Coordinates of C-alpha atoms in Angstrom, one line a residue:
Chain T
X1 CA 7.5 7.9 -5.5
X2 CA 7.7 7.8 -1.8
X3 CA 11.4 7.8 -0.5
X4 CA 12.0 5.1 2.1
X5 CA 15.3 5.1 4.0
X6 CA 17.5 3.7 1.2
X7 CA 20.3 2.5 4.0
X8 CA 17.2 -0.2 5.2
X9 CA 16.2 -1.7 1.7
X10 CA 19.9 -1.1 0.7
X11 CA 21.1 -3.6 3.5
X12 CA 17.8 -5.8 3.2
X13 CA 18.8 -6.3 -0.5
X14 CA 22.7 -7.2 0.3
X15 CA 21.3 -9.8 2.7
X16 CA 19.3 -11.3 0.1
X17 CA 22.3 -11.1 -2.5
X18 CA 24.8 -12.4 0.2
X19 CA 22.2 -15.2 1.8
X20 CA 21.8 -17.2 -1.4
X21 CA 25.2 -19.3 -0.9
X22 CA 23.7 -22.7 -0.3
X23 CA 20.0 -22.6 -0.5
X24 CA 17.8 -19.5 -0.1
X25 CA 15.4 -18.8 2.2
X26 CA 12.3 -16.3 1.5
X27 CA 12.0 -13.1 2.6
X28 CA 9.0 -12.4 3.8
X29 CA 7.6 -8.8 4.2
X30 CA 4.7 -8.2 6.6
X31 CA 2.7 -5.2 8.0
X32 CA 0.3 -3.2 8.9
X33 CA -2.4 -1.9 5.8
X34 CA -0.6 1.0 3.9
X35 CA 2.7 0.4 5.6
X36 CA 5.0 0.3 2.4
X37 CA 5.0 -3.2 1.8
X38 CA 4.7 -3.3 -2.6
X39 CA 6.5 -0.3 -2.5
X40 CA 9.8 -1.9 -0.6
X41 CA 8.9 -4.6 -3.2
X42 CA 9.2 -2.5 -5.8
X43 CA 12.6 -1.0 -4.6
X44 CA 14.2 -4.1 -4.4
X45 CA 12.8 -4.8 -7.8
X46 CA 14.8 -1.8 -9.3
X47 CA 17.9 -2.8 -7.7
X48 CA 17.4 -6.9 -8.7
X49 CA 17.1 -5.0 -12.6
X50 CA 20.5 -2.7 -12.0
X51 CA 22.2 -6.1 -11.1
X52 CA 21.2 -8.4 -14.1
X53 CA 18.5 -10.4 -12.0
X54 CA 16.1 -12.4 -13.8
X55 CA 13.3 -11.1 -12.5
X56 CA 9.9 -13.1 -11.7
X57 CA 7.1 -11.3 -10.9
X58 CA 3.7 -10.9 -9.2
X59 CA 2.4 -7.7 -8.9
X60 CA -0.6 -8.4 -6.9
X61 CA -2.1 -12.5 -6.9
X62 CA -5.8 -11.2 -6.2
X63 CA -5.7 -9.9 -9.5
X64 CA -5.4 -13.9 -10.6
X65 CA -7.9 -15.4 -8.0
X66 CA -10.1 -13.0 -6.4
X67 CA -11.5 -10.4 -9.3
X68 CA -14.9 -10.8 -10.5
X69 CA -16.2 -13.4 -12.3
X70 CA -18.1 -11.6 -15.0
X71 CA -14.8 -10.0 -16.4
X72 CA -12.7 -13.5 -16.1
X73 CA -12.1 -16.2 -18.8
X74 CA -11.6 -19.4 -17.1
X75 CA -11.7 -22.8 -18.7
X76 CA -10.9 -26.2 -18.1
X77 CA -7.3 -27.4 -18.0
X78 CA -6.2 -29.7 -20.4
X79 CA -3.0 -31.1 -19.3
X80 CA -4.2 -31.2 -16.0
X81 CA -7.6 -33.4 -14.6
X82 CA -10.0 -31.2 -12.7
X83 CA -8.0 -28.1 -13.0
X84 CA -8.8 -24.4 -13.6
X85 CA -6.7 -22.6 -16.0
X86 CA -7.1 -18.3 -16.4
X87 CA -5.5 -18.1 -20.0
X88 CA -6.0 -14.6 -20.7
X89 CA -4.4 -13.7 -17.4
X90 CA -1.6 -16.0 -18.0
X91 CA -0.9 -14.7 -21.4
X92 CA -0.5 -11.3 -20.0
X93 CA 1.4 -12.1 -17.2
X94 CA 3.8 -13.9 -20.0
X95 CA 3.6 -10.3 -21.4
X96 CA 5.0 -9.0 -18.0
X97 CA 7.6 -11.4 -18.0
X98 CA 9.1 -10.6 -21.4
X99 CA 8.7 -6.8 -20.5
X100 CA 10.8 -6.7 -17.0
X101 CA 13.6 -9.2 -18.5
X102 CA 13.8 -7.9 -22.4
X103 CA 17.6 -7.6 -22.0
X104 CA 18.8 -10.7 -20.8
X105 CA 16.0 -12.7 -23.2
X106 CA 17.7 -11.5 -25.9
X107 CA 22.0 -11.5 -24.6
X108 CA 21.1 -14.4 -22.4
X109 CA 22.4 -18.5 -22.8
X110 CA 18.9 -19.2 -21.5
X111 CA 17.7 -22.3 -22.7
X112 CA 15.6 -25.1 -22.9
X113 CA 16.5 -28.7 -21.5
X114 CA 14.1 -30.8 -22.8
X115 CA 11.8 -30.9 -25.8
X116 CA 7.5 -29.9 -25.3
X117 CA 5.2 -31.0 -27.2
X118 CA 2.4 -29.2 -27.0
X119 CA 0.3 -30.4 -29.5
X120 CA -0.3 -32.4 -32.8
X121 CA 1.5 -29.5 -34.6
X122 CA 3.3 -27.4 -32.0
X123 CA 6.4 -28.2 -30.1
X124 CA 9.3 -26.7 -28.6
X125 CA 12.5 -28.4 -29.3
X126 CA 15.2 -29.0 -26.5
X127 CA 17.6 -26.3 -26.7
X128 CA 15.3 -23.3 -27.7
X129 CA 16.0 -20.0 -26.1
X130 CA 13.6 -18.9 -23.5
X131 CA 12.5 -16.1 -25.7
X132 CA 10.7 -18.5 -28.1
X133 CA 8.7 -20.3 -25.5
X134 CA 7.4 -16.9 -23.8
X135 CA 6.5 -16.1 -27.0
X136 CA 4.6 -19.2 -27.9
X137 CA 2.6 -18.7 -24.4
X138 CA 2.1 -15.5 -25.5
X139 CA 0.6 -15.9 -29.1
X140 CA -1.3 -19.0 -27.7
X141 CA -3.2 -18.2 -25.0
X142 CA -4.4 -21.8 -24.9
X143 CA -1.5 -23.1 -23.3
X144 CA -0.2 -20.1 -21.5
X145 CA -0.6 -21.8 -18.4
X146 CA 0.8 -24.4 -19.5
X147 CA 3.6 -22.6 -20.9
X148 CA 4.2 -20.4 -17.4
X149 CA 4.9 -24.3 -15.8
X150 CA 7.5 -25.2 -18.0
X151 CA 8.9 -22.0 -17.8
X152 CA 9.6 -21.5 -14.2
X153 CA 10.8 -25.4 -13.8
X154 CA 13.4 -24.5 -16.5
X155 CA 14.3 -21.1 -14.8
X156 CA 14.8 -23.2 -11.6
X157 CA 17.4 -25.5 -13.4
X158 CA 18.7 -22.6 -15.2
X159 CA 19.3 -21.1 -11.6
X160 CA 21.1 -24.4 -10.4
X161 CA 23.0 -24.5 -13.5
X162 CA 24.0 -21.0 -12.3
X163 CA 23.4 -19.8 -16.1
X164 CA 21.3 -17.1 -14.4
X165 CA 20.6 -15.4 -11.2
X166 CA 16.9 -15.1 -10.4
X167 CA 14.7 -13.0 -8.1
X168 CA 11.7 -14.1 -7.2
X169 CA 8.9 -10.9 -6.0
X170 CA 5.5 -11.8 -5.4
X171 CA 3.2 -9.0 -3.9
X172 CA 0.1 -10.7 -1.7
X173 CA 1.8 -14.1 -1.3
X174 CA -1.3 -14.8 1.1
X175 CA -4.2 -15.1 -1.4
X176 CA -2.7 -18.6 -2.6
X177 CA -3.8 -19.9 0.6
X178 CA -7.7 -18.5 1.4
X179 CA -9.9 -21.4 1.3
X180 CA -11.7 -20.0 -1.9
X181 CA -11.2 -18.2 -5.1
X182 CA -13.9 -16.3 -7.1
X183 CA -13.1 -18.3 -9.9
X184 CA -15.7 -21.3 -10.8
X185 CA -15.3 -24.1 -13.3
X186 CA -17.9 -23.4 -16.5
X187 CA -19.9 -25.8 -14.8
X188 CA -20.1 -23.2 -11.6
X189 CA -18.6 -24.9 -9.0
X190 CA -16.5 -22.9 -6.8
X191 CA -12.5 -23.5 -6.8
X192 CA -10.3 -23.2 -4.2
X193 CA -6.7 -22.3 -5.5
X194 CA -5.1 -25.6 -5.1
X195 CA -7.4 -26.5 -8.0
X196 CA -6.0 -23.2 -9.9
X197 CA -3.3 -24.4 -12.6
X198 CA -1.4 -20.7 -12.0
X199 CA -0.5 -21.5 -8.1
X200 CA 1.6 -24.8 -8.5
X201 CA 4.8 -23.2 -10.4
X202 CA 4.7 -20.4 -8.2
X203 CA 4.7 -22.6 -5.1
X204 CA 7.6 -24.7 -6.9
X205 CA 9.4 -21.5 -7.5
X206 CA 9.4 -20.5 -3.6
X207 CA 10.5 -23.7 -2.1
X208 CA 13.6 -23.7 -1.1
X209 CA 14.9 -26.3 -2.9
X210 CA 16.9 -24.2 -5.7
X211 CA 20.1 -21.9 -5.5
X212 CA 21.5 -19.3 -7.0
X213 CA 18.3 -16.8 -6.1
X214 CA 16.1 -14.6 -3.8
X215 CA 12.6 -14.4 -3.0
X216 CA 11.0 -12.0 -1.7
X217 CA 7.2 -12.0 -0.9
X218 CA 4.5 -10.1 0.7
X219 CA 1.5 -10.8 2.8
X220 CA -1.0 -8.3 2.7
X221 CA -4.3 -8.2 4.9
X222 CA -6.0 -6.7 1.5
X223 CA -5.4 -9.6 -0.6
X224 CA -8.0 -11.6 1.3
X225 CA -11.8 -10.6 2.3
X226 CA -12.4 -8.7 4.7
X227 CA -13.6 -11.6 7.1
X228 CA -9.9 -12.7 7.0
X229 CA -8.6 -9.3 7.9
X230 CA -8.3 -9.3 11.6
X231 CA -4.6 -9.3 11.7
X232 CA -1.4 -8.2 9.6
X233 CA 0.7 -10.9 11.1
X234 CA 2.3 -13.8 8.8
X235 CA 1.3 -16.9 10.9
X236 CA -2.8 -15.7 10.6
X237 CA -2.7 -14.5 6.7
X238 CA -0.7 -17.7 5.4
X239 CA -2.9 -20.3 7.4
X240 CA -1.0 -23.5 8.4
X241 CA -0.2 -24.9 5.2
X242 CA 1.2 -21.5 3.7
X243 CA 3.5 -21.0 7.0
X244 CA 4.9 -24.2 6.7
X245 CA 5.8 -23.9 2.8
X246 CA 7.8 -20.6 3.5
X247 CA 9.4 -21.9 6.7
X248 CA 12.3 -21.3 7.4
X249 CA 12.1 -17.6 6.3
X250 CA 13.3 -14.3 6.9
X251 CA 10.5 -12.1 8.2
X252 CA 11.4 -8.8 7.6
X253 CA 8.9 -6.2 9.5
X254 CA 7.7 -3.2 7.4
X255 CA 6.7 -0.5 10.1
X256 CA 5.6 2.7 10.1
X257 CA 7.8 6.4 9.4
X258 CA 10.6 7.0 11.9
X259 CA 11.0 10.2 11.9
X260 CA 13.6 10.8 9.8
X261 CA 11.7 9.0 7.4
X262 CA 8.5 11.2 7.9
X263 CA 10.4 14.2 7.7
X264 CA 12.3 13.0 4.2
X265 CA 8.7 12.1 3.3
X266 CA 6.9 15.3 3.7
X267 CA 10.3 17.4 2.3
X268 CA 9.6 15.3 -0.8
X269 CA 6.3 16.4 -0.8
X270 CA 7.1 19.9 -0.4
X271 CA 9.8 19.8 -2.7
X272 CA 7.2 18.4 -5.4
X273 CA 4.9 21.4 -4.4
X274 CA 2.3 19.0 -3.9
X275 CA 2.4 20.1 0.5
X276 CA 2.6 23.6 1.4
X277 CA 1.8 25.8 4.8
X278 CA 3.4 26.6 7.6
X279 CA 6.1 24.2 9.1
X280 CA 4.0 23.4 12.3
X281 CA 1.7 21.4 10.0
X282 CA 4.3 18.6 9.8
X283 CA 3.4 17.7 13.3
X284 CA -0.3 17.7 13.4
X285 CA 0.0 15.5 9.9
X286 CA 2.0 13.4 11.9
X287 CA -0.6 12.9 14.4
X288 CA -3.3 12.5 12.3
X289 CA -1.6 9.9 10.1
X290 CA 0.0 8.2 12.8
X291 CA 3.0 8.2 11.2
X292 CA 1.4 5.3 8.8
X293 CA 2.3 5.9 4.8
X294 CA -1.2 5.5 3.3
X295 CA -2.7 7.5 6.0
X296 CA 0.0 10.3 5.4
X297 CA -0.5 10.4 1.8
X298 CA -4.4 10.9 1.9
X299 CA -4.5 13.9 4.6
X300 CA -2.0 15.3 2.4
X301 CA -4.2 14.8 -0.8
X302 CA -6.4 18.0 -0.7
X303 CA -3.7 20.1 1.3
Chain Z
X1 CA -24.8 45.7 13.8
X2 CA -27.8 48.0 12.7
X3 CA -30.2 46.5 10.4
X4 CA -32.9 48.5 9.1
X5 CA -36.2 46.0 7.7
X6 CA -38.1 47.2 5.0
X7 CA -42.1 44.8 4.7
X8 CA -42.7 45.1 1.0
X9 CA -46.0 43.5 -0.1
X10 CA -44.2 39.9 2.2
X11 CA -41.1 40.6 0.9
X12 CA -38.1 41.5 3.6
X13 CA -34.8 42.6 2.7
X14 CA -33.0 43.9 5.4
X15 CA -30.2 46.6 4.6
X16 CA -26.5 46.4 6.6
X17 CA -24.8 49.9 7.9
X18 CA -22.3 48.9 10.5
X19 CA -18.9 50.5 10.5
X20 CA -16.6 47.4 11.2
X21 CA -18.4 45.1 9.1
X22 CA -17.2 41.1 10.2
X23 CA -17.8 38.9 7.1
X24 CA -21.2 37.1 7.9
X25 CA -19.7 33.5 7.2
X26 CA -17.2 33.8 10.4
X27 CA -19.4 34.7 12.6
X28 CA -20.1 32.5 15.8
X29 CA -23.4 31.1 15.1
X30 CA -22.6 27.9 15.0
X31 CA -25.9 25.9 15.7
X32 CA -28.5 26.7 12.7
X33 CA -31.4 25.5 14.7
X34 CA -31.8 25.4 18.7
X35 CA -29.8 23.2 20.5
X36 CA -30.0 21.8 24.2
X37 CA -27.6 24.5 25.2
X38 CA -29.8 27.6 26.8
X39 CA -29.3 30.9 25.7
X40 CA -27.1 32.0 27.8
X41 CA -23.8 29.9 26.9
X42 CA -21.7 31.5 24.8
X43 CA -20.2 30.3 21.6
X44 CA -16.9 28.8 21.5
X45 CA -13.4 30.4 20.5
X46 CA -11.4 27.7 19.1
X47 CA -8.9 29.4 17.3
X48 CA -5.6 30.6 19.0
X49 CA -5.4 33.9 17.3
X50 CA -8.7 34.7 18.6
X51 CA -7.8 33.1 22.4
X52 CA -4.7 35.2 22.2
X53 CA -6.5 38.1 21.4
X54 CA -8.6 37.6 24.9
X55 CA -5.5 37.5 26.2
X56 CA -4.3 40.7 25.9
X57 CA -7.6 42.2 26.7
X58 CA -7.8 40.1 29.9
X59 CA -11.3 38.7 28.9
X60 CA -10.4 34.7 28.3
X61 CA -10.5 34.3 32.2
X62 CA -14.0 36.0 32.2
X63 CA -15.2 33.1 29.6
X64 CA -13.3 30.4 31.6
X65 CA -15.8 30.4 33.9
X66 CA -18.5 30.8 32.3
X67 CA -20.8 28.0 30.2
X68 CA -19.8 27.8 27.1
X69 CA -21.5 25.4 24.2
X70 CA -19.1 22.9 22.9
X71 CA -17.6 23.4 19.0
X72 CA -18.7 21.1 16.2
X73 CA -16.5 18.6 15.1
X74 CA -15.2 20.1 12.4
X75 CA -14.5 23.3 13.9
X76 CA -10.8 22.7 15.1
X77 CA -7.9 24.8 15.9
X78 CA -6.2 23.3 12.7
X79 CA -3.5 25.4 10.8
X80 CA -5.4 24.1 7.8
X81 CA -9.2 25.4 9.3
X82 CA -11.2 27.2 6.7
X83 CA -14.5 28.2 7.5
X84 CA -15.4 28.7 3.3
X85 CA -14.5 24.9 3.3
X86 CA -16.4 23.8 6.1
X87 CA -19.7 25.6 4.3
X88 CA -19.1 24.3 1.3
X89 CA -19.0 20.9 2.5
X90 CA -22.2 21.6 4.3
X91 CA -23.8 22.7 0.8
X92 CA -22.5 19.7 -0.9
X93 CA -23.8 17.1 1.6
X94 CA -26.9 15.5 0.8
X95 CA -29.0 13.5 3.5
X96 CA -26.7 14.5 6.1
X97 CA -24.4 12.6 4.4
X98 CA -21.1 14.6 5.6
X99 CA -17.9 11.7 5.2
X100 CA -19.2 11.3 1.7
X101 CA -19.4 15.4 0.9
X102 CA -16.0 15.7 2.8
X103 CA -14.5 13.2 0.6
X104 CA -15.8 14.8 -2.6
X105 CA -14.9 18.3 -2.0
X106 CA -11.2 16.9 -1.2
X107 CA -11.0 15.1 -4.3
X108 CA -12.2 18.1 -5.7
X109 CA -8.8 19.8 -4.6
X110 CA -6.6 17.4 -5.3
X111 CA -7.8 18.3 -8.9
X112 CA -7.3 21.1 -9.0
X113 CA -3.8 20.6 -7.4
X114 CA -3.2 18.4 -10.1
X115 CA -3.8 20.4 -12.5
X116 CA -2.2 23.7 -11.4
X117 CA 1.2 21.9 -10.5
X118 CA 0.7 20.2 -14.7
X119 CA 0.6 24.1 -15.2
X120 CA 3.0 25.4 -13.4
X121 CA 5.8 22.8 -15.2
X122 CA 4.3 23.1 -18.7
X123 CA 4.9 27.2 -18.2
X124 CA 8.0 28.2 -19.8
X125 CA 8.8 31.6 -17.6
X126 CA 9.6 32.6 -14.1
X127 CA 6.6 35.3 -14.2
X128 CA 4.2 32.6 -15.5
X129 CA 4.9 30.4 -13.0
X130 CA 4.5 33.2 -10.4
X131 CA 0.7 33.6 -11.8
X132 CA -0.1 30.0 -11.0
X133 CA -2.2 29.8 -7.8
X134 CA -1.2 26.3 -6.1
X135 CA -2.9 26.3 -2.8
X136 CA -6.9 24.6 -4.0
X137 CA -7.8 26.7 -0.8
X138 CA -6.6 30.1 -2.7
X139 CA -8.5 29.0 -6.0
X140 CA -11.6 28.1 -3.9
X141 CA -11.5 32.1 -2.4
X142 CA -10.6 33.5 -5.5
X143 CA -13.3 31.0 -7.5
X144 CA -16.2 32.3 -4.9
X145 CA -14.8 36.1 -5.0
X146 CA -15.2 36.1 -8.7
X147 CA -19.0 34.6 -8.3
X148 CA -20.5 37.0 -5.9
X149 CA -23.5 38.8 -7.7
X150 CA -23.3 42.7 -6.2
X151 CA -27.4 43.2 -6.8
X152 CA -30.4 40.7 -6.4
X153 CA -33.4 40.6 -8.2
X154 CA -36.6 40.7 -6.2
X155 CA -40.0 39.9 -7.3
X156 CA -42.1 43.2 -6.4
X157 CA -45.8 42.8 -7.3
X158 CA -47.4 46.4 -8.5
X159 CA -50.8 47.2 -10.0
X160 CA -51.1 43.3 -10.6
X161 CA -47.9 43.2 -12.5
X162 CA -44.5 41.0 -11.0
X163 CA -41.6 43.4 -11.6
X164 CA -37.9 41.9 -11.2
X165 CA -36.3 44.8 -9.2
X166 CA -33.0 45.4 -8.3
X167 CA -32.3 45.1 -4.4
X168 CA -29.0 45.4 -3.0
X169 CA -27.5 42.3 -1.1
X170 CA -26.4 41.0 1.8
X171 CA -22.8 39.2 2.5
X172 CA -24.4 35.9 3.4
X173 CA -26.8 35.7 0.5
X174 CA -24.1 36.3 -1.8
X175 CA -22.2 34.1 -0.3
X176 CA -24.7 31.5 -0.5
X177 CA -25.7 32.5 -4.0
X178 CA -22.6 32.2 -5.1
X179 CA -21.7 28.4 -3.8
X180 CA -25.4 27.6 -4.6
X181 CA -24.4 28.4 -8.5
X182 CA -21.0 27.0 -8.2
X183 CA -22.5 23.5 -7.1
X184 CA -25.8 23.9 -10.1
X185 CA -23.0 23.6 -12.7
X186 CA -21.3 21.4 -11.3
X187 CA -24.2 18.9 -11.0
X188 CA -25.0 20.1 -14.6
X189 CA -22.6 17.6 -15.7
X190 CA -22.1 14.3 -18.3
X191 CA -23.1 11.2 -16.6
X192 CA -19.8 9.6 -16.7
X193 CA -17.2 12.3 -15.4
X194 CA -17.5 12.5 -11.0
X195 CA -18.2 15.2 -9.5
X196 CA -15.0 16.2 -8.1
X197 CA -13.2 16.2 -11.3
X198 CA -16.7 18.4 -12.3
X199 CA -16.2 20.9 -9.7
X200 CA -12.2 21.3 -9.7
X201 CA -13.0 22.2 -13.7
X202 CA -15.4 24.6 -12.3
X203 CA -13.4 26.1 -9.3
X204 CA -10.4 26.7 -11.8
X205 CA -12.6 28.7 -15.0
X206 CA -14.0 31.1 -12.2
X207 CA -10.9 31.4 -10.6
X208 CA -9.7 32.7 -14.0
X209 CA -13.2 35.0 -14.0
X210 CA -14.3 32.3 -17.4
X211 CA -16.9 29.7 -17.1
X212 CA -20.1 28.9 -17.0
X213 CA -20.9 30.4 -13.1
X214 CA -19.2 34.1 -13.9
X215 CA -21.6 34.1 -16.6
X216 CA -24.8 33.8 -15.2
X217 CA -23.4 36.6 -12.9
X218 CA -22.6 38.7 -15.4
X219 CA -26.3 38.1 -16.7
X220 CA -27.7 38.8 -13.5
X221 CA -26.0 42.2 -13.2
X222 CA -27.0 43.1 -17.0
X223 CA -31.0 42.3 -16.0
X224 CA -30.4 44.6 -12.8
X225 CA -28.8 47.1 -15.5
X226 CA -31.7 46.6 -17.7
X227 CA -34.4 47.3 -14.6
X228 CA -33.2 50.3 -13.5
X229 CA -35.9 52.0 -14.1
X230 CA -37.7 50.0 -11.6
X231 CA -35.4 50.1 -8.3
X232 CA -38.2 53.0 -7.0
X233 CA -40.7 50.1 -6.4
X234 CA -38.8 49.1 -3.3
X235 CA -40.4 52.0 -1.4
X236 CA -43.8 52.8 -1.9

């Protein structure tokens, strides 16, 4: 809905289509609170979908680890010791998945490379389109999890195979790496997300240890509590072990409006009708907000 | 500003006859109770139509040096200033509460931005679009114009009997009637919808002269209709 300057994300998202040569390196987008940061996510997503990406996405990672226990499923993993699967959420995000990449599911040569058994009765044969296993995830939610790991491993050799071309978005890459969840095990011990079975294909799938793809991610001071949110900058949200996953990457700074960009910001919000008065209003706004997106859009709320 | 008091049995109404009339809810009293500021500081003029205006009649260097009580904080030389707003707020906040009332009464017009801007796309012609108010302030005016009652009723106590009798009004206590209404409906609501979505429903019917607060001014003017025959009780 907001307009960004296109030219920025335009030549952000050629860097990322031009970088993956060898191996590709993350993008990662940091900034202030309310700077823009899922909304240049979803941008690039848009342009990833014109170009025939196979799109992997997170909309926001708290939603996983850090909403409250009374409304979350959680059980015990099966296939792995110790572990704490989140089926329903799983099952949806399979939902997601099949959603954002309907089109080349269906046209695609995506397929398996080996054969999963997943239990007495079930199994997917070697050779079975991608389709069918997001499908199986998705009708049982038992082994969703489960489902999601074999899934991105076999979009990662897919990718090397250079069958497909894959982009990678995760919004609030940072919660993966707070000491603690809100999630407990049914016997109410807490978990941190190591223990979590969602947050190892994830971390395999933004190593840089694959071609043929971008990633983009996102920290975000909101995706932690708020005794972690002293600073916006990557090195403090990601702790020691997150920074050294990611590295090398591309940090790309999202700042405040320019003023170009505040200008084309509050002409689309005139143009809407949604802002009106006298043009000596776009200054004091632009005080008052500080130029910062969020900001901006709530003084302009009751206007 | 000439005010003549009437004492009826410890009842005072007080009767306005000034030529120039200035609406009551501009005016400069700013402070509702005493403040540290003695009496003789003058009240502040924070608005630059009202500097420039000193201006040209050579009086702003005569208040330049003189004390002068500071404004409140939400008294600002804003393009967006409205003193209607700022009293509302003030009616709205409970427990001197003021972020929270601020934040409801700006939901509130979001609301009803919301909703006009749905209206003004769903409507099919150029002269129906031209009716739709946008501007939340403009509904808010037009909402509180619409609610004014023109009489009160006093209670007038003769020969033992409590007669409701028809008294004119004053500007403030219409005013204040008017927002105390708008705000009794609006907290007359179902449990689960909020208050601002409450109150931008409420803004918009009497806006359009409908609703729930236009009627119980329409039934106040029909019971001063009805007791006529009383209005000689005011005077002895």
């Amino acid at each position: 809905m907001l307009s960004r300057n296109i030219r920025l994300l335009s030549r952000r998202y050629s860097q990322a289509v031009t970088f993956r040569t060898t191996e590709s390196s993350p993008y990662l987008a940091d900034g202030e609170k309310g700077a823009g940061k899922s909304l240049t996510l979803a941008h690039l997503l848009h342009f990833a979908h014109e170009d025939g990406f196979l799109i992997v996405h997170i909309p926001w990672v708290s939603d996983w680890l850090r909403r409250l226990p009374r409304d979350k499923e959680m059980s015990n993993s099966q296939s792995r010791e110790g572990f704490v699967d989140i089926p329903l959420d799983a099952a949806a995000w399979l939902l997601h998945f099949k959603m954002q990449n309907q089109v080349l599911l269906k046209t695609g040569d995506l397929k398996t490379s080996k054969e999963y058994v997943w239990s007495k009765r079930e199994s997917t044969p070697a050779g079975a389109p991608l389709a069918e296993l997001v499908e199986h995830g998705i009708a049982r939610v038992k082994y969703a999890c489960d489902v999601i790991d074999v899934l991105l491993k076999e979009i990662k050799l897919l990718s090397n195979a250079k069958k497909c071309k894959t982009f990678v978005a995760i919004d609030g890459f940072n919660s993966f790496f707070y000491p603690l969840t809100r999630l407990s095990t049914p016997t109410k011990k807490k978990v941190a997300p190591e223990e979590v079975s969602l947050t190892a294909p994830f971390m395999e799938i933004t190593k840089n240890d694959w071609t043929n793809g971008a990633i983009v991610v996102t920290t975000d001071q909101l995706a932690v509590p708020e005794d972690r949110q002293e600073n916006y900058l990557p090195k403090y949200l990601l702790y020691q072990k997150g920074f050294e996953h990611l590295d090398p990457f591309v940090p790309m700074e999202i700042g405040r409006y320019t003023e170009r960009e505040f200008l084309s910001c509050a002409s689309y919000y005139r143009d809407r009708l949604w802002l009106r008065g006298p043009p000596e209003l776009e200054s004091e706004l632009k005080l008052a907000s500080a130029c910062n997106p969020y900001n901006f859009m709530e003084l302009c709320a009751p206007l | 500003m000439n005010s003549i008091r009437y004492k009826l049995s410890g009842v005072t109404c007080s009767v306005l006859q000034a030529a120039n009339f200035r609406p009551a809810y501009i005016q400069c009293r700013l402070y509702s109770g005493p403040t540290s500021f003695p009496d003789f500081f003058k009240n502040p003029i924070f608005r630059k139509e009202e500097q420039a205006k000193l201006i040209e009649i050579n009086e702003l260097s005569k208040l330049a040096i003189s004390p002068v009580k500071p404004p409140g904080v939400s008294e600002t030389s804003s393009v967006y200033y409205d003193p209607l707003v700022n009293k509302l707020i003030n009616h709205v906040m409970k427990m001197g509460k003021k972020q929270l009332a601020r934040e409801l009464v700006e939901k509130a017009f979001e609301n009803v931005k919301r909703i006009q801007i749905e209206r003004y796309h769903l409507a099919s012609s150029a002269e129906a679009k031209a009716k739709i108010i946008l501007n939340p302030k403009d509904i808010l005016h037009q909402a509180i114009e619409n609610c004014r009652p023109l009489l009160q009723l006093l209670p007038i106590k003769r020969g033992g009997i409590v007669y409701q009798v028809p008294a004119p009004i004053t500007e403030k206590r219409s005013l204040f009637l008017a927002i105390k209404w708008l705000l009794d409906a609006t907290n007359d609501k179902e449990r689960t919808i909020h208050f601002p979505q409450q109150f931008a429903w409420e803004l918009l019917d009497a806006a359009n002269n409908t609703g729930k607060v236009v009627k119980r001014k329409q039934d106040l003017h029909r019971q001063c209709e009805a007791n006529r025959a009383y209005a000689h009780y005011r005077w002895q």
